mmCIF file of C-alpha atoms in Angstrom:
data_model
loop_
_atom_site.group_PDB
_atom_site.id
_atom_site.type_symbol
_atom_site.label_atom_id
_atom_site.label_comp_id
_atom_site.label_asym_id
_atom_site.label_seq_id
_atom_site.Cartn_x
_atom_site.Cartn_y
_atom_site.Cartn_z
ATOM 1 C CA UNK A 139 -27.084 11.116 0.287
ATOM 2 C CA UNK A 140 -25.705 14.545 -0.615
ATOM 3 C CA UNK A 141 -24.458 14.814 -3.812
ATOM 4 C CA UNK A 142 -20.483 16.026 -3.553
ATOM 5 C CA UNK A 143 -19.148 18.327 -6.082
ATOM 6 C CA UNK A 144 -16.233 17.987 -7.811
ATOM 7 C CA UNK A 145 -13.955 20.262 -6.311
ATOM 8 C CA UNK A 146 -15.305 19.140 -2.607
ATOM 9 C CA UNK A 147 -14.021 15.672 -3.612
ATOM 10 C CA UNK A 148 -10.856 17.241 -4.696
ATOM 11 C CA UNK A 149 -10.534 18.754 -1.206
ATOM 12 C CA UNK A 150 -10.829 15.384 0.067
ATOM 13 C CA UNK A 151 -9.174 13.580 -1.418
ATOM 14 C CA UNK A 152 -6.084 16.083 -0.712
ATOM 15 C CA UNK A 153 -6.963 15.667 2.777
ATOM 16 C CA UNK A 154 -7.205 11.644 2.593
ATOM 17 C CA UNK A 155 -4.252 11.504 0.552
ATOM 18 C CA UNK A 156 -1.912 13.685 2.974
ATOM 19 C CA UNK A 157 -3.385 11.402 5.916
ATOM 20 C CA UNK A 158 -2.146 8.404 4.325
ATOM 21 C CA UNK A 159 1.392 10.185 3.302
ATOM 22 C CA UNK A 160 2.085 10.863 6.979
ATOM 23 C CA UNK A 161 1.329 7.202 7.692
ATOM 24 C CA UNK A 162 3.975 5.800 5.196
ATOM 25 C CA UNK A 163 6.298 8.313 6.135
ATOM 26 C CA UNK A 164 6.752 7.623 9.946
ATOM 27 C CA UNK A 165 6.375 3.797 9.748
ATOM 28 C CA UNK A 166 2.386 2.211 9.433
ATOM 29 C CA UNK A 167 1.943 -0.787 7.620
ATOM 30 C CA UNK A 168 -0.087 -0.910 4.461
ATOM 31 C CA UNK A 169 -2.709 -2.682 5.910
ATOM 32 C CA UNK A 170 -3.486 0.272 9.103
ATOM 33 C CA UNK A 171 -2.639 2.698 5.724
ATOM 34 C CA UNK A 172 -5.348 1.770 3.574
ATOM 35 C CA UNK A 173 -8.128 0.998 5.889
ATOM 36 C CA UNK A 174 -7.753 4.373 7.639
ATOM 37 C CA UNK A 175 -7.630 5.992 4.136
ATOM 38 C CA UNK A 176 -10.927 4.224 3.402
ATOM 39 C CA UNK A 177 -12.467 5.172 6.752
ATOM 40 C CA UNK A 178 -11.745 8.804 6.480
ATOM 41 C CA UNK A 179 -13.348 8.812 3.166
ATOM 42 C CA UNK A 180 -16.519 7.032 4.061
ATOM 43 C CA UNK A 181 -17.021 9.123 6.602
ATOM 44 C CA UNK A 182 -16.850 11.949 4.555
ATOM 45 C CA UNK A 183 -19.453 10.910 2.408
ATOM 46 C CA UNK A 184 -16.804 9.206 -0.354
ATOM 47 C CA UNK A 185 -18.319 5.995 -1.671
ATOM 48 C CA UNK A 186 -15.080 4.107 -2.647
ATOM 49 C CA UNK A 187 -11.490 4.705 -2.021
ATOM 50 C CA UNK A 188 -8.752 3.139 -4.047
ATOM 51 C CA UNK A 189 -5.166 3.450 -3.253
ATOM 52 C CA UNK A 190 -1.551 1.906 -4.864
ATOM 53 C CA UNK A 191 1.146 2.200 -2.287
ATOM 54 C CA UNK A 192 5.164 1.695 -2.948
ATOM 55 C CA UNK A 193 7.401 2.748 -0.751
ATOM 56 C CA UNK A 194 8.041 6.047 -1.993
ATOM 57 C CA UNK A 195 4.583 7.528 -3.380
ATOM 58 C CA UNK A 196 0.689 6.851 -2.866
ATOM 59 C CA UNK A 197 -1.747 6.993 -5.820
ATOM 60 C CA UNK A 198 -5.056 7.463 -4.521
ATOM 61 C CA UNK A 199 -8.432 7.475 -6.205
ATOM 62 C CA UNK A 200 -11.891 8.921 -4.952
ATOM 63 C CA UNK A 201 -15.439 7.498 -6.543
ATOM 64 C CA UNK A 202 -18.532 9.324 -5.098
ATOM 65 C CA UNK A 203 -21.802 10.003 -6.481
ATOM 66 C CA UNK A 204 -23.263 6.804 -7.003
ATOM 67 C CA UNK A 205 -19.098 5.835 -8.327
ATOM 68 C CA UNK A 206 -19.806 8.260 -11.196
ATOM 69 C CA UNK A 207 -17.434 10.773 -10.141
ATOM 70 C CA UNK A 208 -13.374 10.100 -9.777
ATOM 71 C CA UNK A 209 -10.599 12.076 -8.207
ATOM 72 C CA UNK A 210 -7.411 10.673 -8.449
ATOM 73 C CA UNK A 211 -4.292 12.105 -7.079
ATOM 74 C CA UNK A 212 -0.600 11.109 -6.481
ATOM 75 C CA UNK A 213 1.829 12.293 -3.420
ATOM 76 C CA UNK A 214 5.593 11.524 -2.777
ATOM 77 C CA UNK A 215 6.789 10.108 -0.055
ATOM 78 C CA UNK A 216 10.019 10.872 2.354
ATOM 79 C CA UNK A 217 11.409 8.799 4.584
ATOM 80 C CA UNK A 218 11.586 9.880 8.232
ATOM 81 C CA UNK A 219 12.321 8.094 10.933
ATOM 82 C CA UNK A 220 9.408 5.514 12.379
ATOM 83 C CA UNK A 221 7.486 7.115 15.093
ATOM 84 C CA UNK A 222 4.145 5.394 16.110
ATOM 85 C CA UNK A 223 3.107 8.342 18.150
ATOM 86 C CA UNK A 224 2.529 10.079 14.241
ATOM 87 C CA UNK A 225 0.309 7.132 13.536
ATOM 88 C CA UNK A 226 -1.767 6.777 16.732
ATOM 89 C CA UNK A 227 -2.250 11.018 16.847
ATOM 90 C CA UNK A 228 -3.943 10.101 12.515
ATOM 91 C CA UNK A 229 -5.716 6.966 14.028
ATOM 92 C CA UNK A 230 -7.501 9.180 17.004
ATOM 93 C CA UNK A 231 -8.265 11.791 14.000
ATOM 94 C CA UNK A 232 -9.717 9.285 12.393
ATOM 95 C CA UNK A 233 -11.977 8.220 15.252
ATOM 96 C CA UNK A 234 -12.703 11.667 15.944
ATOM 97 C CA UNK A 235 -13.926 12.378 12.177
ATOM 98 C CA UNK A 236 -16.256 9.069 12.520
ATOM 99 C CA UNK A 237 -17.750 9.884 15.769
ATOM 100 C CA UNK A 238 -18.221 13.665 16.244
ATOM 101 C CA UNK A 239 -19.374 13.735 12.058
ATOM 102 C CA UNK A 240 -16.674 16.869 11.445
ATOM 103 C CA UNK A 241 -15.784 17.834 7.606
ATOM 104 C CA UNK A 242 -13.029 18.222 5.802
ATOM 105 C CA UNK A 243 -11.566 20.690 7.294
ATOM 106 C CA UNK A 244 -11.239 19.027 10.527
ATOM 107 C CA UNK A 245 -8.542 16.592 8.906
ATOM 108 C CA UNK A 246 -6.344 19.683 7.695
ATOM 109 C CA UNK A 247 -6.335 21.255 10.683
ATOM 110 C CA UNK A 248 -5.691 18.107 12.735
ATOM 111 C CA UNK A 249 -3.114 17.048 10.560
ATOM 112 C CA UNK A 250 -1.453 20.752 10.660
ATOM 113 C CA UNK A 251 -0.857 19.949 14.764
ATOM 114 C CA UNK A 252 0.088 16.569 14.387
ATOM 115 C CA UNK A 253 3.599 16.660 15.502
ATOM 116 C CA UNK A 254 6.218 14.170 16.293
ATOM 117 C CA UNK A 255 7.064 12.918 19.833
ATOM 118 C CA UNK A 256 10.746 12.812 20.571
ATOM 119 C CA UNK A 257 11.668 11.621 23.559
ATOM 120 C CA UNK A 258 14.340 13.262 25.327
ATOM 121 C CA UNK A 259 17.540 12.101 23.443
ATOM 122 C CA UNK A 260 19.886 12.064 26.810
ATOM 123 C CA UNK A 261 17.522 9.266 28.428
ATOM 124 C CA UNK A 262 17.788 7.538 24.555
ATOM 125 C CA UNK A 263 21.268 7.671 24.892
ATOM 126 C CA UNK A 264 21.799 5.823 27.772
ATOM 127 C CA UNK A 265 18.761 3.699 27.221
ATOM 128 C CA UNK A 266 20.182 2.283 24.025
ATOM 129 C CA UNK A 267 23.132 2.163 25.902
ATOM 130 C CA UNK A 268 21.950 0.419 29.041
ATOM 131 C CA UNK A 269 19.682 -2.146 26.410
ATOM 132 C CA UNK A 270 22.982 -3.367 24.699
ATOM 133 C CA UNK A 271 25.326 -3.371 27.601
ATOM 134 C CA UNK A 272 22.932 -5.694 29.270
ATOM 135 C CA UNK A 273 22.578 -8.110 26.074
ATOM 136 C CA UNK A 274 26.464 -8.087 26.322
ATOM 137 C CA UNK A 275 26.324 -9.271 29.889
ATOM 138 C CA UNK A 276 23.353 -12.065 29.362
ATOM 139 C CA UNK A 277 25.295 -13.187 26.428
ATOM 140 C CA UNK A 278 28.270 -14.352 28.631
ATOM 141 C CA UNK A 279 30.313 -10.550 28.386
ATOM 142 C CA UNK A 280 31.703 -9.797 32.105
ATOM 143 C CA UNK A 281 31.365 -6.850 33.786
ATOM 144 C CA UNK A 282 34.235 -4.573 31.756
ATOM 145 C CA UNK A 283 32.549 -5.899 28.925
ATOM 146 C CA UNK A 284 28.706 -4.574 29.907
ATOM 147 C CA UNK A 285 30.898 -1.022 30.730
ATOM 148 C CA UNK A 286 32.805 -0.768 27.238
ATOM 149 C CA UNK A 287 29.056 -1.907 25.682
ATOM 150 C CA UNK A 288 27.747 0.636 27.332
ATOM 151 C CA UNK A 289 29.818 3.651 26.522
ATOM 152 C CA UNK A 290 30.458 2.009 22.684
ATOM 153 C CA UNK A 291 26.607 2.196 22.081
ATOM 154 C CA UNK A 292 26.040 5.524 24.063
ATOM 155 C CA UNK A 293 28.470 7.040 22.061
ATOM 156 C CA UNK A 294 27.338 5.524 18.372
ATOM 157 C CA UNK A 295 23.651 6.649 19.093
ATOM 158 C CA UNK A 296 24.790 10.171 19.690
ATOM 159 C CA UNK A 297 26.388 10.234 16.569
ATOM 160 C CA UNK A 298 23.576 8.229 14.881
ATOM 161 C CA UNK A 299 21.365 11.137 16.406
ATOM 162 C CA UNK A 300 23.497 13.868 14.886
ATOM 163 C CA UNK A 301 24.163 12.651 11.600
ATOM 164 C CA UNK A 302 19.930 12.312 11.678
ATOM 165 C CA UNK A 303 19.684 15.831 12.993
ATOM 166 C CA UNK A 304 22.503 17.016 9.836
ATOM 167 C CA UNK A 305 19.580 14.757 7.196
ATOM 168 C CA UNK A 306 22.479 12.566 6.447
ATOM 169 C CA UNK A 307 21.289 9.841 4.235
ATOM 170 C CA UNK A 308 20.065 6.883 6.192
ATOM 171 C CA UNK A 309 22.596 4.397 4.632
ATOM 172 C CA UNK A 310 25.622 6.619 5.534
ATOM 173 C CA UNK A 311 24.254 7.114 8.817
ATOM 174 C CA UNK A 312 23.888 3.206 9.687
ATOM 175 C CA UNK A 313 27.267 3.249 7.925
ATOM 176 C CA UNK A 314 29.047 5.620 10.345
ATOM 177 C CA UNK A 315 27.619 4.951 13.598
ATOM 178 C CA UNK A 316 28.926 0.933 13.098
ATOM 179 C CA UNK A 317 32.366 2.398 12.362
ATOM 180 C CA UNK A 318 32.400 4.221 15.226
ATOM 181 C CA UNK A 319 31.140 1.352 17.953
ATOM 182 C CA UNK A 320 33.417 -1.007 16.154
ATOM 183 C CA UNK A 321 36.135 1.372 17.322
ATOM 184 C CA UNK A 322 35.216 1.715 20.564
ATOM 185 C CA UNK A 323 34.587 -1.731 21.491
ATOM 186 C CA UNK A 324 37.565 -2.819 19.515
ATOM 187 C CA UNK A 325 39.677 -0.671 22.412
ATOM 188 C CA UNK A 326 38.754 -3.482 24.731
ATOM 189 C CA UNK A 327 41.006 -5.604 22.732
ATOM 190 C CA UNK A 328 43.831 -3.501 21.847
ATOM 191 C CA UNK A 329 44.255 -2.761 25.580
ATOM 192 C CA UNK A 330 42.714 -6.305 27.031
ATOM 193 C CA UNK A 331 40.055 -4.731 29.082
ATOM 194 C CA UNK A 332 38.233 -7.428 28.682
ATOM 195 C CA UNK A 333 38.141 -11.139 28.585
ATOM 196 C CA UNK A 334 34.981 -11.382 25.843
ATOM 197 C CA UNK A 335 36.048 -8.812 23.089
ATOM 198 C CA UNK A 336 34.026 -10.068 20.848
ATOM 199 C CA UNK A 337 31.204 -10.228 22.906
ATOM 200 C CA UNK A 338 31.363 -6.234 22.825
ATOM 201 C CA UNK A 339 31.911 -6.054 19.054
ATOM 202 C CA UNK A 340 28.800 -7.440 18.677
ATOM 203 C CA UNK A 341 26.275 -5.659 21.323
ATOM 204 C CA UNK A 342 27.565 -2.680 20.718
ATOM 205 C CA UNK A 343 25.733 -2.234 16.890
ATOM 206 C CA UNK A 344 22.517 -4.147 18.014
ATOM 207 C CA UNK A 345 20.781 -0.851 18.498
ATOM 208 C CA UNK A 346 21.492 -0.485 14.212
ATOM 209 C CA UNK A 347 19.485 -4.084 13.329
ATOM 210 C CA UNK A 348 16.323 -2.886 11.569
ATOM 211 C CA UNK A 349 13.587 -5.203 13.178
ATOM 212 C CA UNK A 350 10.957 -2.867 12.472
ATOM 213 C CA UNK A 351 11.210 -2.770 8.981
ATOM 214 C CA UNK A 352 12.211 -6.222 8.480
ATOM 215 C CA UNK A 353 8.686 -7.103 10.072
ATOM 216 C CA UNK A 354 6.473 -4.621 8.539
ATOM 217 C CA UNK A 355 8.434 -6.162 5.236
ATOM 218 C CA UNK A 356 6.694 -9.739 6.419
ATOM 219 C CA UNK A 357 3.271 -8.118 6.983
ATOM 220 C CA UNK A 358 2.912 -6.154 4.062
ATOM 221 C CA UNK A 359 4.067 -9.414 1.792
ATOM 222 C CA UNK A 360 1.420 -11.537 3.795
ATOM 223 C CA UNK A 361 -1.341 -9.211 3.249
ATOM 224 C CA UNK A 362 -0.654 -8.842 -0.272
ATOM 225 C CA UNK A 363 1.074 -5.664 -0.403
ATOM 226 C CA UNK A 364 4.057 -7.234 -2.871
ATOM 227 C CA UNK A 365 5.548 -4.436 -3.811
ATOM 228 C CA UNK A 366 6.129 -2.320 -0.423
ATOM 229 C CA UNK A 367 7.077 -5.659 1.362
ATOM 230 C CA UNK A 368 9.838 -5.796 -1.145
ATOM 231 C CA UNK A 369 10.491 -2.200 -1.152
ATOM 232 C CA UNK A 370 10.313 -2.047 3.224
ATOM 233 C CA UNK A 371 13.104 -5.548 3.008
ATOM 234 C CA UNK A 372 15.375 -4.082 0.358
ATOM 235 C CA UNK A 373 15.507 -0.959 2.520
ATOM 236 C CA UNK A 374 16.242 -2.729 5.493
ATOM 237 C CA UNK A 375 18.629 -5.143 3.621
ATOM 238 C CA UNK A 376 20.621 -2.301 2.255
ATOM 239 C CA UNK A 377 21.115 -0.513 6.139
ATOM 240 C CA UNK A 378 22.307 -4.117 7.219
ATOM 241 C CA UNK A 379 24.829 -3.999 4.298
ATOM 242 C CA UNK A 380 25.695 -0.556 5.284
ATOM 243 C CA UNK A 381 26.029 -1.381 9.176
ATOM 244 C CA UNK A 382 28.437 -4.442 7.883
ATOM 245 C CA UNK A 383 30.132 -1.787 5.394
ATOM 246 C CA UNK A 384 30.945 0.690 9.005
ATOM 247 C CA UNK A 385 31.910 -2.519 10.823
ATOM 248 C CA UNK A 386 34.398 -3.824 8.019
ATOM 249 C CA UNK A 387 35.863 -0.920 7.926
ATOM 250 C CA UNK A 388 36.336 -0.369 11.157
ATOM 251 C CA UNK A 389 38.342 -3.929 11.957
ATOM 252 C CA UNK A 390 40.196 -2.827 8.665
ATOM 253 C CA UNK A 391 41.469 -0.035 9.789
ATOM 254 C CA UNK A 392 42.453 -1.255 13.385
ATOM 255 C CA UNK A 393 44.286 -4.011 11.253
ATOM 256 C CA UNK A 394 46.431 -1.249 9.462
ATOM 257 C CA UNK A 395 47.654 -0.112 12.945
ATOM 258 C CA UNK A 396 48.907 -2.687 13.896
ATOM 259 C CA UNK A 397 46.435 -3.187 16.996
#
């Protein structure tokens, strides 16, 4: 096998490294993380690849030559919304790299056009909207009840989507968009619109329970990845506190008026 100098391992190990970091970032589970991380360096001629993940930083380390030679490097983290579209475009990369033999460079410039894909956020609107309106009505709401769910939950994931678009923190985001489909759905009692108020109150913040990270929480712990299945259900523990935070508040302040 070639022998790989040290600054080519240095180059990919970058490469590897920022791979991996755009996996964490939009949402892969540690598993999908470190096995691509391992295939991209294999077939880059990288004997071993050794990675620590938490949920806000990857250590990586590179052994080629025979394991004589070591590259180690560290990268932060952000969080960004999850997107699996990110993860498949790294996975097909990755496939790429394996079967067509390409270098290094290949991963940079594949990475540099990896770019996220948003669906349009009109049909999310009233998708999220039409999703929890309908729970509303299977879970015994009448038909005011699946309208008010549906314009409570239109109207908290536009401002969910605009607090996201202003980088709001995620907590005070989750925190927010409750208060504000708490006070729309809590019209439906003030005014009697509807015979299953509560019914509303609750389907209109199901689009804000984190099932996604609560589950890659379970898989990470199950595989052995301790620490980011702690990390992934503290962070989704803290935006259910927060959506309950928005939602107290909410009922509190309808309380104060009387209504």
């Amino acid at each position: 096998m070639k022998k790989i100098t040290y600054e080519e391992q240095t180059k990919i190990t970058r490469a590897i490294i920022k791979a991996a970091v755009l996996m964490l970032e939009f949402g892969a589970e540690s598993k999908l993380i470190e096995e691509t991380a391992q295939r991209l360096g294999n077939a880059l001629g990288i004997d071993s690849v050794e990675m620590s993940l938490i949920p806000s930083a990857i250590v990586l380390s590179t052994l080629s030559n025979n394991q004589t030679q070591s590259v180690t490097t560290t990268r932060r983290a952000h969080h960004k919304p999850i997107n699996m579209s990110i993860v498949c475009d790294v996975q097909k990369m990755c496939h790429n790299i394996e079967k067509e033999k390409q270098d290094v460079d290949f991963i940079f410039k594949a990475l540099k056009e990896i770019q996220p894909n948003y669906y349009n956020r009109w049909l999310v609107m009233f998708m999220v909207g039409l999703s929890c309106a309908s729970f509303a009505y299977l879970t015994g709401g009448d038909i005011s009840a699946f309208f008010i769910t549906f314009i409570a939950s239109t109207l908290a994931m536009f401002t969910r989507q605009e607090l996201a678009k202003r980088k709001f923190v995620m907590i005070i985001t989750f925190a927010f968009t409750a208060f504000v489909a708490t006070i729309v759905a809590g019209l439906s009692q003030i005014y009697e619109l509807s015979s299953t108020p509560n019914v509303i109150l609750s389907a209109s913040v199901i689009l804000l329970a984190p099932g996604f990270p609560f589950v890659n929480s379970v898989l990470d712990a199950v595989k052995g990845y301790l620490a980011m299945g702690w990390g992934r259900w503290m962070q989704a523990v803290l935006l259910t506190v927060a959506t309950s935070i928005g939602i107290i508040l909410a009922l509190a302040l309808l309380s104060l008026k009387g209504w």
